[in-house]
C-alpha positions as semicolon CSV with decimal commas, in nm:
position;residue;x (nm);y (nm);z (nm)
1;X;1,975;-0,021;0,745
2;X;1,779;0,036;0,394
3;X;1,601;-0,302;0,373
4;X;1,467;-0,186;0,738
5;X;1,389;0,141;0,614
6;X;1,199;0,046;0,333
7;X;1,025;-0,214;0,542
8;X;0,921;0,021;0,803
9;X;0,789;0,271;0,503
10;X;0,562;-0,056;0,366
11;X;0,401;-0,081;0,712
12;X;0,280;0,317;0,695
13;X;0,121;0,198;0,359
14;X;-0,274;0,066;0,376
15;X;-0,174;-0,155;0,106
16;X;0,201;-0,260;0,120
17;X;0,106;-0,494;-0,196
18;X;0,011;-0,228;-0,393
19;X;0,329;-0,035;-0,314
20;X;0,569;-0,342;-0,382
21;X;0,393;-0,412;-0,707
22;X;0,430;-0,025;-0,773
23;X;0,811;-0,050;-0,701
24;X;0,847;-0,360;-0,890
25;X;0,709;-0,212;-1,215
26;X;0,959;0,096;-1,139
27;X;0,645;0,349;-1,036
28;X;0,614;0,542;-0,756
29;X;0,398;0,406;-0,481
30;X;0,110;0,624;-0,352
31;X;0,126;0,658;0,024
32;X;-0,177;0,885;0,178
33;X;-0,021;1,085;0,510
34;X;-0,196;1,101;0,831
35;X;-0,210;0,769;0,996
36;X;0,162;0,770;1,071
37;X;0,321;1,071;0,979
38;X;0,237;1,423;0,789
39;X;0,472;1,566;0,489
40;X;0,626;1,929;0,508
41;X;0,706;2,065;0,175
42;X;1,033;2,295;0,136
43;X;1,277;2,382;-0,119
44;X;1,505;2,140;-0,217
45;X;1,844;2,334;-0,177
46;X;1,737;2,488;0,170
47;X;1,619;2,120;0,254
48;X;1,954;1,942;0,201
49;X;2,146;2,249;0,388
50;X;1,887;2,226;0,667
51;X;1,950;1,836;0,679
52;X;2,289;1,942;0,785
53;X;2,200;2,152;1,088
54;X;1,963;1,930;1,254
55;X;2,096;1,678;1,504
56;X;2,066;1,313;1,408
57;X;1,858;1,245;1,667
58;X;1,584;1,495;1,568
59;X;1,609;1,408;1,203
60;X;1,365;1,151;0,995
61;X;1,316;1,073;0,658
62;X;1,339;1,345;0,380
63;X;1,256;1,293;-0,017
64;X;1,390;1,496;-0,248
65;X;1,276;1,588;-0,615
66;X;1,540;1,728;-0,874
67;X;1,298;1,782;-1,119
68;X;1,051;1,967;-0,898
69;X;1,317;2,109;-0,669
70;X;1,108;2,031;-0,392
71;X;1,174;1,825;-0,058
72;X;0,927;1,649;0,149
73;X;1,002;1,603;0,522
74;X;0,844;1,349;0,707
75;X;0,682;1,487;1,056
76;X;0,510;1,351;1,338
77;X;0,090;1,299;1,274
78;X;0,029;1,541;1,525
79;X;0,272;1,855;1,404
80;X;0,023;2,008;1,186
81;X;0,033;2,360;1,323
82;X;0,391;2,391;1,441
83;X;0,565;2,484;1,110
84;X;0,279;2,784;1,024
85;X;0,541;3,080;1,066
86;X;0,787;2,936;0,817
87;X;0,740;3,081;0,481
88;X;0,902;2,823;0,282
89;X;0,754;2,553;0,447
90;X;0,407;2,375;0,383
91;X;0,288;2,100;0,569
92;X;0,010;1,890;0,391
93;X;-0,304;1,773;0,562
94;X;-0,393;1,402;0,639
95;X;-0,485;1,205;0,329
96;X;-0,227;1,370;0,107
97;X;-0,067;1,140;-0,109
98;X;0,336;1,106;-0,156
99;X;0,454;0,956;-0,426
100;X;0,735;0,734;-0,285
101;X;1,020;0,600;-0,482
102;X;1,158;0,258;-0,294
103;X;1,416;0,317;-0,028
104;X;1,676;0,137;-0,182
105;X;1,679;0,314;-0,517
106;X;1,581;0,645;-0,708
107;X;1,331;0,675;-0,945
108;X;1,266;0,966;-1,202
109;X;1,502;1,198;-1,029
110;X;1,301;1,132;-0,672
111;X;1,536;0,995;-0,370
112;X;1,559;0,943;-0,009
113;X;1,803;1,260;0,076
114;X;1,739;1,081;0,425
115;X;1,626;0,772;0,412
116;X;1,379;0,600;0,690
117;X;1,608;0,406;0,878
118;X;1,353;0,158;1,013
119;X;1,295;0,283;1,387
120;X;1,013;0,517;1,244
121;X;1,201;0,800;1,352
122;X;1,042;1,116;1,207
123;X;1,177;1,477;1,186
124;X;1,152;1,737;1,480
125;X;0,924;1,985;1,403
126;X;1,078;2,248;1,588
127;X;1,405;2,181;1,517
128;X;1,314;2,194;1,119
129;X;1,152;2,530;1,190
130;X;1,451;2,615;1,325
131;X;1,707;2,508;1,019
132;X;1,443;2,758;0,807
133;X;1,407;3,017;1,028
134;X;1,658;3,311;1,087
135;X;1,989;3,204;1,095
136;X;1,897;2,881;0,995
137;X;2,089;2,742;1,331
138;X;1,831;2,574;1,593
139;X;1,821;2,770;1,907
140;X;1,806;2,571;2,225
141;X;1,489;2,563;2,250
142;X;1,514;2,319;1,993
143;X;1,664;2,070;2,162
144;X;1,468;2,044;2,396
């Protein structure tokens, strides 16, 4: 599954060869947001806890960084305003650059808390908001 996730992440990059080269040099690949997904930034510990609260069919890739104490959630490209009311989450605009390690291993304290699985599944923003909201449990509405 990790190979499929890595192939999917490469398919989201405007220059997959540059991404592969960066990873071969043990560097972060620079992948802009917007074309395939947006990124929501949140505190790392709360994010790890939230991954346990979101149903697997609504959970997408989550990248964590222990040195910066932050996590980045991959969301649908049309989810920009769905999390505006959640104080701990900042959704970055299209064109923001996500510095990614490979899916297969970590780099410099940055790793895929929830790796891409190759299907293109992204985190459902309403489920993410519910997991960070009051009580931290998704409501019935978050499940559709």
